[in-house]
Amino acid sequence: MPSSSEERELLRQRLSRRRLLKAGAVAAIGAAGIGLAACGEEEGAAPPTAATAPAVATASPGPIGSPAPGSSSIVSLAGNPQAIAEVAPGTLFFPYFGNVIAFLTDDGIVLVDTSLASNGEQIVQELRKRTDLPINTIIYTHGHLDHVGGTEYFLKDADERGYERPRIIGHRRIADRLRRYERMAGWIKFINSIQFGVPIEPGFEPPPTPSFVYPDVTYDERTSIEVGGETFELIHGMGETDDHTWVWAPQRNLVCAGDFFIWACPNVGNPFKVQRYAEGWADGLEAIAAQRPALLLPGHGPVIESEAQVQTACLDTARYLRSIAEQVVERMNRGQWLEQILREVEPPADLVDRPYLQPIYGHPKFIVQGVWRQYGGWYDGDPADFFPAPTAGQSAEIVKLAGVQSILARARDLQTVGDLTLACHLVDWVRKAEPENRDAWQLWRDLFQARADKEVNMMARNTFRGAVREAERHLA
């Protein structure tokens, strides 16, 4: 029979962060953390899981900040999609949609985020191939469902193993967010059907009220926890959400950034979602850079390795956001309206080719909209729009004056010379004035199909495809 000291040593070994059941092994799970959308997919969308998502990157570009060979507009990640790996001693990285990080300590696992509900069971299985440590703490970086949706599977695992239920920590605003999701489930399903290109039938029924695992412990601006003799600092920031947390692990010299870094243009000013914060996002990235971490583990996409590359990625992204925000504010202070600001504001020219700032999900024009919405109102500067006539009535008058065939002919001329945007406006008048006009719907379909085919931005592309589906329903 072992002595008391031997029992303690056995227990210490069992809980050791180095006790990986398959030390050094990694599981190839396909293209994970594709980094273009997670960021807001909060609300009931079902993007591909890591196991099924197609690879985005087909070759490894050069260092951060350099374009891929032969490409001036990079939409890939900074490297090939990663497999589950121990990215630092006792730090497991699960590159799903969104990513999950497991810190192995002498007192159990500190887990950062839990991914989508559809990924939760698989991540638990993969975790248990590597360690049987109990989960001590779950940290939510924010309340989007691609970061908190899988929690129930980790709680079930603890229950089945006879472990104590892990505590769950997040910012105090997460509870308000989850309650809003419960209240607005039908609307969220509707807007996500557009944003993520998942068709639903007109007149759909709202889904059942969802259920969420709320944090047990909340904090306001900053807090720290100690697990296994290690400190983990939780810092609040206003970025993609108002309930966002990034995690600093000083003994490991790394940061879990959540969606402060997503391998794409920051998702500020999302056309379908509530207020987001360009300057707060920049504040968060600058605060992360100030810690000078050697590793950055993002909410989506691969790990950034080396202090220099973390500095470059964070500070470039912060400067990109600040530049756009400052341009918008300066123009608002000169009395400019949104239409002019949208036309004239551009991101810094030296940053537009950065592989981690491509407009594949967020977009610089969305950021302009987000800053305007934060500081301004809904008035667009045109007094005719203050109490406007219905757009169908406006369209009927225009069609009456110009004639249906003249408007459609001009739209086709514009289509021929490549001005699809203006052509869509003209056809819109006809389809609203004459909802059964098949010529208008056919041209509407063709214009938006052409726009979708060449659109890089996912949200815009899916919106255009929604217009195509609407046209096809009218033509059926």
Short mmCIF file of C-alpha atoms in Angstrom, two decimals:
data_model
loop_
_atom_site.label_atom_id
_atom_site.label_comp_id
_atom_site.label_asym_id
_atom_site.label_seq_id
_atom_site.Cartn_x
_atom_site.Cartn_y
_atom_site.Cartn_z
CA MET A 1 0.00 0.00 0.00
CA PRO A 2 1.46 3.39 -0.90
CA SER A 3 2.36 5.84 1.84
CA SER A 4 0.61 9.19 2.29
CA SER A 5 3.44 10.97 0.52
CA GLU A 6 3.28 8.47 -2.35
CA GLU A 7 -0.47 9.00 -2.65
CA ARG A 8 0.05 12.75 -2.82
CA GLU A 9 2.69 12.28 -5.49
CA LEU A 10 0.38 10.03 -7.51
CA LEU A 11 -2.35 12.64 -7.24
CA ARG A 12 0.06 15.38 -8.25
CA GLN A 13 1.09 13.41 -11.31
CA ARG A 14 -2.53 12.76 -12.18
CA LEU A 15 -3.28 16.45 -12.14
CA SER A 16 -0.04 17.52 -13.72
CA ARG A 17 -0.39 19.73 -16.74
CA ARG A 18 2.14 17.49 -18.44
CA ARG A 19 -0.04 14.41 -18.14
CA LEU A 20 -1.32 14.20 -21.68
CA LEU A 21 -2.71 10.78 -22.36
CA LYS A 22 -1.36 10.90 -25.86
CA ALA A 23 1.53 13.27 -25.40
CA GLY A 24 2.63 14.82 -28.63
CA ALA A 25 -0.24 13.36 -30.62
CA VAL A 26 -2.48 15.57 -32.68
CA ALA A 27 -5.75 14.78 -34.40
CA ALA A 28 -6.16 15.92 -37.96
CA ILE A 29 -9.64 17.32 -38.14
CA GLY A 30 -9.63 19.11 -41.45
CA ALA A 31 -9.89 22.84 -41.90
CA ALA A 32 -10.67 24.40 -38.58
CA GLY A 33 -11.28 27.93 -37.46
CA ILE A 34 -11.70 29.30 -40.95
CA GLY A 35 -11.71 32.78 -39.49
CA LEU A 36 -14.17 34.51 -41.72
CA ALA A 37 -17.32 34.49 -39.89
CA ALA A 38 -17.48 33.50 -36.51
CA CYS A 39 -17.80 36.67 -35.18
CA GLY A 40 -21.33 37.20 -34.71
CA GLU A 41 -22.74 34.00 -35.58
CA GLU A 42 -23.99 34.22 -32.28
CA GLU A 43 -27.40 33.82 -32.74
CA GLY A 44 -28.32 30.44 -33.98
CA ALA A 45 -26.47 30.10 -37.26
CA ALA A 46 -24.88 26.75 -38.01
CA PRO A 47 -21.60 27.28 -39.84
CA PRO A 48 -19.50 24.27 -40.81
CA THR A 49 -17.81 22.39 -38.00
CA ALA A 50 -14.07 22.00 -38.05
CA ALA A 51 -14.45 18.44 -39.21
CA THR A 52 -16.49 19.33 -42.28
CA ALA A 53 -15.46 22.86 -43.25
CA PRO A 54 -13.56 23.17 -46.52
CA ALA A 55 -10.00 24.37 -46.34
CA VAL A 56 -9.60 28.08 -46.96
CA ALA A 57 -5.83 28.17 -47.25
CA THR A 58 -4.21 26.02 -49.87
CA ALA A 59 -0.67 27.29 -49.42
CA SER A 60 1.32 28.88 -46.66
CA PRO A 61 1.82 32.60 -47.22
CA GLY A 62 4.88 34.35 -45.88
CA PRO A 63 5.20 36.15 -42.56
CA ILE A 64 2.37 38.20 -41.14
CA GLY A 65 1.87 41.32 -43.20
CA SER A 66 3.24 39.91 -46.43
CA PRO A 67 0.95 38.97 -49.33
CA ALA A 68 0.80 35.40 -50.51
CA PRO A 69 2.89 34.66 -53.57
CA GLY A 70 1.09 35.78 -56.69
CA SER A 71 -1.78 37.35 -54.79
CA SER A 72 -2.65 40.97 -54.15
CA SER A 73 -5.95 40.25 -52.40
CA ILE A 74 -5.51 37.53 -49.84
CA VAL A 75 -8.61 35.87 -48.42
CA SER A 76 -6.84 32.89 -46.87
CA LEU A 77 -5.56 32.53 -43.35
CA ALA A 78 -1.93 33.15 -42.51
CA GLY A 79 -1.12 29.47 -42.89
CA ASN A 80 -2.61 26.09 -43.52
CA PRO A 81 -5.54 25.16 -41.29
CA GLN A 82 -4.32 23.75 -38.02
CA ALA A 83 -5.06 20.49 -36.28
CA ILE A 84 -5.68 20.08 -32.58
CA ALA A 85 -2.32 20.65 -30.95
CA GLU A 86 -0.44 21.41 -27.76
CA VAL A 87 0.66 24.88 -28.85
CA ALA A 88 2.58 25.53 -25.62
CA PRO A 89 3.35 23.29 -22.63
CA GLY A 90 0.02 22.29 -21.13
CA THR A 91 -1.95 24.46 -23.59
CA LEU A 92 -4.27 22.59 -25.94
CA PHE A 93 -5.76 24.41 -28.93
CA PHE A 94 -8.93 23.09 -30.57
CA PRO A 95 -9.34 24.96 -33.88
CA TYR A 96 -13.08 24.73 -34.39
CA PHE A 97 -15.72 27.31 -35.30
CA GLY A 98 -14.95 28.99 -32.78
CA ASN A 99 -11.77 27.88 -31.20
CA VAL A 100 -11.51 26.31 -27.75
CA ILE A 101 -8.41 26.54 -25.54
CA ALA A 102 -7.67 24.21 -22.62
CA PHE A 103 -5.04 25.15 -20.04
CA LEU A 104 -3.91 22.10 -18.08
CA THR A 105 -2.96 23.00 -14.50
CA ASP A 106 -2.21 21.12 -11.31
CA ASP A 107 -5.78 21.75 -10.16
CA GLY A 108 -7.54 20.86 -13.40
CA ILE A 109 -8.39 22.50 -16.70
CA VAL A 110 -9.13 26.13 -17.36
CA LEU A 111 -11.22 26.16 -20.54
CA VAL A 112 -11.62 29.27 -22.67
CA ASP A 113 -14.86 29.13 -24.69
CA THR A 114 -16.87 26.07 -25.69
CA SER A 115 -17.57 26.58 -29.43
CA LEU A 116 -20.94 25.89 -31.06
CA ALA A 117 -23.35 23.37 -29.61
CA SER A 118 -22.85 21.27 -32.75
CA ASN A 119 -19.12 21.02 -31.95
CA GLY A 120 -19.34 20.48 -28.20
CA GLU A 121 -19.59 16.70 -28.08
CA GLN A 122 -16.71 16.19 -30.50
CA ILE A 123 -14.44 18.62 -28.64
CA VAL A 124 -15.12 16.81 -25.37
CA GLN A 125 -14.19 13.52 -27.04
CA GLU A 126 -10.97 15.01 -28.42
CA LEU A 127 -10.12 16.55 -25.05
CA ARG A 128 -10.58 13.21 -23.32
CA LYS A 129 -8.19 11.51 -25.75
CA ARG A 130 -5.52 13.78 -24.32
CA THR A 131 -6.26 14.20 -20.62
CA ASP A 132 -8.65 13.07 -17.91
CA LEU A 133 -8.13 16.16 -15.79
CA PRO A 134 -11.34 17.64 -14.38
CA ILE A 135 -12.47 20.97 -15.79
CA ASN A 136 -12.03 23.51 -13.02
CA THR A 137 -13.19 26.70 -14.77
CA ILE A 138 -14.85 27.72 -18.04
CA ILE A 139 -14.23 31.29 -19.21
CA TYR A 140 -16.54 32.87 -21.77
CA THR A 141 -14.84 35.47 -23.97
CA HIS A 142 -18.30 36.73 -24.97
CA GLY A 143 -21.86 35.54 -25.39
CA HIS A 144 -21.97 34.63 -29.09
CA LEU A 145 -23.12 31.07 -29.51
CA ASP A 146 -20.03 29.96 -31.38
CA HIS A 147 -18.23 30.63 -28.08
CA VAL A 148 -20.71 29.48 -25.42
CA GLY A 149 -22.95 26.99 -27.25
CA GLY A 150 -21.07 23.81 -26.37
CA THR A 151 -21.01 24.29 -22.60
CA GLU A 152 -23.66 21.68 -21.82
CA TYR A 153 -21.40 18.92 -23.17
CA PHE A 154 -18.57 19.86 -20.82
CA LEU A 155 -20.98 19.94 -17.89
CA LYS A 156 -22.34 16.54 -18.91
CA ASP A 157 -18.79 15.19 -19.06
CA ALA A 158 -18.11 16.42 -15.52
CA ASP A 159 -21.31 14.82 -14.28
CA GLU A 160 -20.62 11.48 -15.94
CA ARG A 161 -17.09 11.35 -14.49
CA GLY A 162 -18.21 12.34 -11.03
CA TYR A 163 -16.24 15.59 -11.14
CA GLU A 164 -17.37 18.78 -9.50
CA ARG A 165 -19.30 21.07 -11.82
CA PRO A 166 -16.88 23.64 -13.27
CA ARG A 167 -17.50 27.26 -12.46
CA ILE A 168 -18.32 29.49 -15.42
CA ILE A 169 -16.98 33.04 -15.55
CA GLY A 170 -17.85 35.87 -17.94
CA HIS A 171 -18.50 39.57 -18.15
CA ARG A 172 -21.63 40.80 -16.39
CA ARG A 173 -23.28 41.85 -19.68
CA ILE A 174 -23.34 38.28 -21.04
CA ALA A 175 -26.54 37.55 -19.11
CA ASP A 176 -28.31 40.49 -20.79
CA ARG A 177 -27.13 39.25 -24.18
CA LEU A 178 -28.40 35.71 -23.63
CA ARG A 179 -31.76 37.00 -22.37
CA ARG A 180 -32.04 39.11 -25.54
CA TYR A 181 -31.36 36.04 -27.66
CA GLU A 182 -34.16 34.23 -25.87
CA ARG A 183 -36.57 37.10 -26.44
CA MET A 184 -35.62 37.74 -30.08
CA ALA A 185 -35.19 34.15 -31.29
CA GLY A 186 -37.50 34.59 -34.29
CA TRP A 187 -35.84 37.78 -35.51
CA ILE A 188 -32.39 36.26 -35.03
CA LYS A 189 -33.37 33.24 -37.10
CA PHE A 190 -34.65 35.57 -39.83
CA ILE A 191 -31.58 37.83 -40.06
CA ASN A 192 -29.19 34.89 -39.81
CA SER A 193 -30.95 33.28 -42.76
CA ILE A 194 -29.80 36.29 -44.80
CA GLN A 195 -26.39 36.80 -43.23
CA PHE A 196 -25.35 33.17 -43.55
CA GLY A 197 -27.27 32.28 -46.68
CA VAL A 198 -29.48 29.65 -45.04
CA PRO A 199 -32.85 29.97 -46.81
CA ILE A 200 -36.07 29.87 -44.81
CA GLU A 201 -39.59 30.00 -46.13
CA PRO A 202 -41.49 33.31 -46.00
CA GLY A 203 -43.83 33.44 -43.03
CA PHE A 204 -41.76 30.99 -40.99
CA GLU A 205 -42.68 30.21 -37.40
CA PRO A 206 -40.32 31.50 -34.68
CA PRO A 207 -38.16 28.75 -33.21
CA PRO A 208 -38.59 27.50 -29.64
CA THR A 209 -37.03 29.70 -26.99
CA PRO A 210 -33.38 28.62 -26.75
CA SER A 211 -31.74 27.69 -23.47
CA PHE A 212 -28.26 28.82 -22.47
CA VAL A 213 -25.76 28.08 -19.73
CA TYR A 214 -25.28 31.40 -17.96
CA PRO A 215 -22.10 32.38 -16.10
CA ASP A 216 -21.99 31.55 -12.39
CA VAL A 217 -19.50 34.34 -11.71
CA THR A 218 -19.40 37.71 -13.44
CA TYR A 219 -17.05 40.67 -13.31
CA ASP A 220 -17.04 44.27 -14.52
CA GLU A 221 -13.76 45.63 -15.88
CA ARG A 222 -11.01 43.28 -14.73
CA THR A 223 -10.59 40.24 -12.53
CA SER A 224 -8.14 37.42 -12.01
CA ILE A 225 -8.42 33.82 -10.94
CA GLU A 226 -5.82 31.42 -9.61
CA VAL A 227 -5.94 27.76 -10.60
CA GLY A 228 -3.14 25.31 -9.92
CA GLY A 229 -0.83 28.06 -8.74
CA GLU A 230 -1.28 30.01 -11.98
CA THR A 231 -2.94 33.35 -12.50
CA PHE A 232 -5.34 34.01 -15.35
CA GLU A 233 -6.36 37.64 -15.85
CA LEU A 234 -9.72 38.49 -17.46
CA ILE A 235 -9.91 41.94 -19.04
CA HIS A 236 -13.10 43.48 -20.41
CA GLY A 237 -13.19 45.30 -23.73
CA MET A 238 -15.76 46.84 -26.05
CA GLY A 239 -15.21 45.33 -29.47
CA GLU A 240 -17.38 42.98 -31.46
CA THR A 241 -19.60 42.90 -28.38
CA ASP A 242 -20.04 44.96 -25.22
CA ASP A 243 -19.47 41.85 -23.07
CA HIS A 244 -16.07 40.86 -24.42
CA THR A 245 -13.20 39.39 -22.41
CA TRP A 246 -9.64 38.67 -23.38
CA VAL A 247 -7.52 36.42 -21.16
CA TRP A 248 -3.90 37.04 -20.22
CA ALA A 249 -1.93 34.05 -18.89
CA PRO A 250 1.27 35.70 -17.64
CA GLN A 251 3.10 32.52 -16.57
CA ARG A 252 2.57 31.14 -20.08
CA ASN A 253 3.13 34.49 -21.78
CA LEU A 254 0.11 34.13 -24.03
CA VAL A 255 -3.25 35.75 -24.69
CA CYS A 256 -6.62 34.24 -25.59
CA ALA A 257 -8.01 37.08 -27.66
CA GLY A 258 -11.54 35.84 -28.30
CA ASP A 259 -12.95 37.77 -31.25
CA PHE A 260 -10.65 40.73 -30.82
CA PHE A 261 -8.70 38.93 -33.53
CA ILE A 262 -10.54 36.93 -36.19
CA TRP A 263 -8.21 36.74 -39.23
CA ALA A 264 -10.43 39.12 -41.21
CA CYS A 265 -11.46 42.75 -41.31
CA PRO A 266 -13.03 43.41 -37.88
CA ASN A 267 -16.76 42.83 -37.85
CA VAL A 268 -17.78 46.35 -36.81
CA GLY A 269 -21.01 47.80 -38.20
CA ASN A 270 -22.49 44.41 -39.02
CA PRO A 271 -25.55 45.20 -41.20
CA PHE A 272 -27.71 42.68 -39.34
CA LYS A 273 -26.63 43.01 -35.71
CA VAL A 274 -26.55 45.45 -32.82
CA GLN A 275 -23.95 48.13 -32.10
CA ARG A 276 -20.27 47.22 -32.21
CA TYR A 277 -17.30 49.35 -31.25
CA ALA A 278 -14.42 50.27 -33.56
CA GLU A 279 -12.42 52.35 -31.10
CA GLY A 280 -13.05 50.00 -28.19
CA TRP A 281 -11.85 47.16 -30.41
CA ALA A 282 -8.66 49.12 -31.12
CA ASP A 283 -8.24 49.77 -27.38
CA GLY A 284 -8.44 46.02 -26.71
CA LEU A 285 -5.88 45.14 -29.36
CA GLU A 286 -3.47 47.78 -28.09
CA ALA A 287 -3.88 46.48 -24.54
CA ILE A 288 -3.15 42.94 -25.75
CA ALA A 289 -0.04 44.13 -27.58
CA ALA A 290 1.13 45.99 -24.46
CA GLN A 291 1.50 42.64 -22.65
CA ARG A 292 3.96 41.56 -25.36
CA PRO A 293 2.70 37.94 -25.45
CA ALA A 294 4.67 35.31 -27.31
CA LEU A 295 1.48 33.61 -28.51
CA LEU A 296 -1.96 34.87 -29.45
CA LEU A 297 -4.77 32.32 -29.51
CA PRO A 298 -7.67 33.88 -31.44
CA GLY A 299 -11.37 33.10 -31.36
CA HIS A 300 -11.19 32.07 -35.01
CA GLY A 301 -8.29 31.05 -37.18
CA PRO A 302 -4.80 29.81 -36.35
CA VAL A 303 -2.48 30.74 -33.52
CA ILE A 304 -0.10 33.66 -34.04
CA GLU A 305 3.36 32.67 -32.93
CA SER A 306 6.17 35.00 -31.82
CA GLU A 307 6.01 38.29 -30.01
CA ALA A 308 6.89 40.23 -33.16
CA GLN A 309 4.04 38.78 -35.19
CA VAL A 310 1.53 39.32 -32.37
CA GLN A 311 2.62 42.95 -32.16
CA THR A 312 2.28 43.43 -35.91
CA ALA A 313 -1.13 41.80 -36.19
CA CYS A 314 -2.67 43.58 -33.19
CA LEU A 315 -1.25 47.04 -33.84
CA ASP A 316 -1.97 46.93 -37.58
CA THR A 317 -5.59 46.02 -36.89
CA ALA A 318 -5.89 48.71 -34.22
CA ARG A 319 -4.50 51.35 -36.59
CA TYR A 320 -6.88 50.21 -39.34
CA LEU A 321 -9.85 50.67 -37.00
CA ARG A 322 -8.67 53.99 -35.56
CA SER A 323 -8.02 55.47 -38.96
CA ILE A 324 -11.53 54.75 -40.20
CA ALA A 325 -13.14 55.91 -36.94
CA GLU A 326 -11.17 59.15 -36.87
CA GLN A 327 -12.03 59.92 -40.49
CA VAL A 328 -15.73 59.40 -39.81
CA VAL A 329 -15.74 61.52 -36.65
CA GLU A 330 -13.77 64.31 -38.30
CA ARG A 331 -16.23 64.43 -41.20
CA MET A 332 -19.26 64.32 -38.90
CA ASN A 333 -17.80 67.28 -37.05
CA ARG A 334 -17.71 69.15 -40.38
CA GLY A 335 -21.40 68.47 -40.92
CA GLN A 336 -21.12 65.74 -43.55
CA TRP A 337 -23.85 63.16 -43.96
CA LEU A 338 -23.39 59.42 -44.11
CA GLU A 339 -23.71 59.07 -47.89
CA GLN A 340 -20.72 61.34 -48.51
CA ILE A 341 -18.71 59.78 -45.69
CA LEU A 342 -19.29 56.29 -47.07
CA ARG A 343 -18.01 57.39 -50.47
CA GLU A 344 -14.89 59.10 -49.20
CA VAL A 345 -13.51 57.22 -46.16
CA GLU A 346 -10.92 54.53 -46.87
CA PRO A 347 -8.68 52.42 -44.63
CA PRO A 348 -4.91 53.08 -44.57
CA ALA A 349 -3.49 52.18 -47.97
CA ASP A 350 -0.51 50.32 -46.52
CA LEU A 351 -2.81 47.92 -44.62
CA VAL A 352 -5.39 46.93 -47.22
CA ASP A 353 -3.38 43.92 -48.47
CA ARG A 354 -2.72 42.48 -45.03
CA PRO A 355 -3.96 38.85 -45.00
CA TYR A 356 -5.68 39.36 -41.64
CA LEU A 357 -7.59 42.49 -42.72
CA GLN A 358 -9.35 41.24 -45.84
CA PRO A 359 -13.07 42.17 -46.13
CA ILE A 360 -14.26 38.58 -46.29
CA TYR A 361 -16.61 39.02 -43.31
CA GLY A 362 -16.36 42.51 -41.93
CA HIS A 363 -15.82 45.38 -44.36
CA PRO A 364 -14.40 48.92 -44.09
CA LYS A 365 -17.75 50.34 -45.25
CA PHE A 366 -19.45 48.44 -42.43
CA ILE A 367 -17.00 50.03 -39.98
CA VAL A 368 -17.99 53.47 -41.29
CA GLN A 369 -21.63 52.58 -40.69
CA GLY A 370 -20.81 51.32 -37.20
CA VAL A 371 -19.02 54.51 -36.19
CA TRP A 372 -21.83 56.63 -37.63
CA ARG A 373 -24.41 54.59 -35.72
CA GLN A 374 -22.45 54.99 -32.49
CA TYR A 375 -22.24 58.78 -32.71
CA GLY A 376 -25.13 59.79 -34.94
CA GLY A 377 -28.83 59.11 -35.52
CA TRP A 378 -30.85 57.61 -38.32
CA TYR A 379 -31.48 60.84 -40.25
CA ASP A 380 -29.65 60.75 -43.59
CA GLY A 381 -29.64 64.50 -44.33
CA ASP A 382 -32.51 64.42 -46.83
CA PRO A 383 -35.61 66.11 -45.34
CA ALA A 384 -37.79 64.17 -47.79
CA ASP A 385 -36.78 61.05 -45.88
CA PHE A 386 -37.76 62.40 -42.46
CA PHE A 387 -41.37 61.16 -42.82
CA PRO A 388 -41.02 59.41 -46.19
CA ALA A 389 -43.70 58.17 -48.52
CA PRO A 390 -43.75 54.38 -48.93
CA THR A 391 -41.08 53.28 -51.38
CA ALA A 392 -43.71 51.45 -53.44
CA GLY A 393 -45.54 54.76 -53.91
CA GLN A 394 -42.36 56.58 -54.84
CA SER A 395 -41.52 53.85 -57.34
CA ALA A 396 -44.99 53.97 -58.90
CA GLU A 397 -44.62 57.70 -59.59
CA ILE A 398 -41.17 57.27 -61.14
CA VAL A 399 -42.39 54.43 -63.34
CA LYS A 400 -45.42 56.46 -64.39
CA LEU A 401 -43.20 59.35 -65.47
CA ALA A 402 -40.40 57.39 -67.14
CA GLY A 403 -42.18 54.26 -68.33
CA VAL A 404 -41.42 50.67 -67.44
CA GLN A 405 -39.64 49.79 -70.68
CA SER A 406 -37.48 52.90 -70.62
CA ILE A 407 -36.31 52.14 -67.10
CA LEU A 408 -35.61 48.47 -67.82
CA ALA A 409 -33.82 49.34 -71.06
CA ARG A 410 -31.59 51.78 -69.23
CA ALA A 411 -30.90 49.17 -66.54
CA ARG A 412 -29.80 46.71 -69.25
CA ASP A 413 -27.51 49.35 -70.72
CA LEU A 414 -25.94 49.82 -67.30
CA GLN A 415 -25.62 46.06 -66.94
CA THR A 416 -23.76 45.93 -70.24
CA VAL A 417 -21.19 48.52 -69.16
CA GLY A 418 -20.78 46.88 -65.76
CA ASP A 419 -22.61 49.35 -63.51
CA LEU A 420 -24.61 46.68 -61.72
CA THR A 421 -25.16 48.78 -58.62
CA LEU A 422 -27.02 51.58 -60.38
CA ALA A 423 -28.86 49.09 -62.58
CA CYS A 424 -30.25 47.42 -59.44
CA HIS A 425 -31.69 50.71 -58.22
CA LEU A 426 -33.55 51.21 -61.50
CA VAL A 427 -34.98 47.70 -61.52
CA ASP A 428 -36.01 48.12 -57.89
CA TRP A 429 -38.38 50.94 -58.91
CA VAL A 430 -40.11 48.69 -61.44
CA ARG A 431 -40.43 45.62 -59.21
CA LYS A 432 -41.96 47.73 -56.43
CA ALA A 433 -44.30 49.62 -58.76
CA GLU A 434 -45.32 46.47 -60.64
CA PRO A 435 -44.77 43.45 -58.33
CA GLU A 436 -45.88 40.97 -61.01
CA ASN A 437 -43.59 42.29 -63.77
CA ARG A 438 -41.60 39.22 -64.84
CA ASP A 439 -39.13 41.21 -66.93
CA ALA A 440 -38.18 43.19 -63.85
CA TRP A 441 -37.79 40.09 -61.71
CA GLN A 442 -35.70 38.33 -64.35
CA LEU A 443 -33.35 41.29 -64.65
CA TRP A 444 -33.26 41.64 -60.85
CA ARG A 445 -32.24 37.98 -60.59
CA ASP A 446 -29.53 38.30 -63.24
CA LEU A 447 -28.07 41.48 -61.77
CA PHE A 448 -27.79 40.10 -58.27
CA GLN A 449 -26.47 36.77 -59.46
CA ALA A 450 -23.70 38.65 -61.26
CA ARG A 451 -22.99 40.71 -58.16
CA ALA A 452 -22.92 37.62 -55.93
CA ASP A 453 -20.55 35.82 -58.29
CA LYS A 454 -17.85 38.43 -57.91
CA GLU A 455 -18.45 39.55 -54.29
CA VAL A 456 -15.70 38.76 -51.78
CA ASN A 457 -17.59 39.82 -48.66
CA MET A 458 -19.63 36.92 -47.27
CA MET A 459 -22.48 38.99 -45.86
CA ALA A 460 -22.91 40.97 -49.06
CA ARG A 461 -22.68 37.82 -51.17
CA ASN A 462 -25.32 36.03 -49.13
CA THR A 463 -27.59 39.08 -49.25
CA PHE A 464 -27.29 39.19 -53.03
CA ARG A 465 -28.04 35.48 -53.22
CA GLY A 466 -31.12 36.12 -51.10
CA ALA A 467 -32.29 38.61 -53.74
CA VAL A 468 -31.79 35.91 -56.40
CA ARG A 469 -33.90 33.44 -54.41
CA GLU A 470 -36.63 36.04 -53.96
CA ALA A 471 -36.71 36.62 -57.71
CA GLU A 472 -36.85 32.90 -58.41
CA ARG A 473 -39.87 32.54 -56.11
CA HIS A 474 -41.69 35.26 -58.08
CA LEU A 475 -40.76 33.63 -61.39
CA ALA A 476 -41.71 30.09 -60.39
#
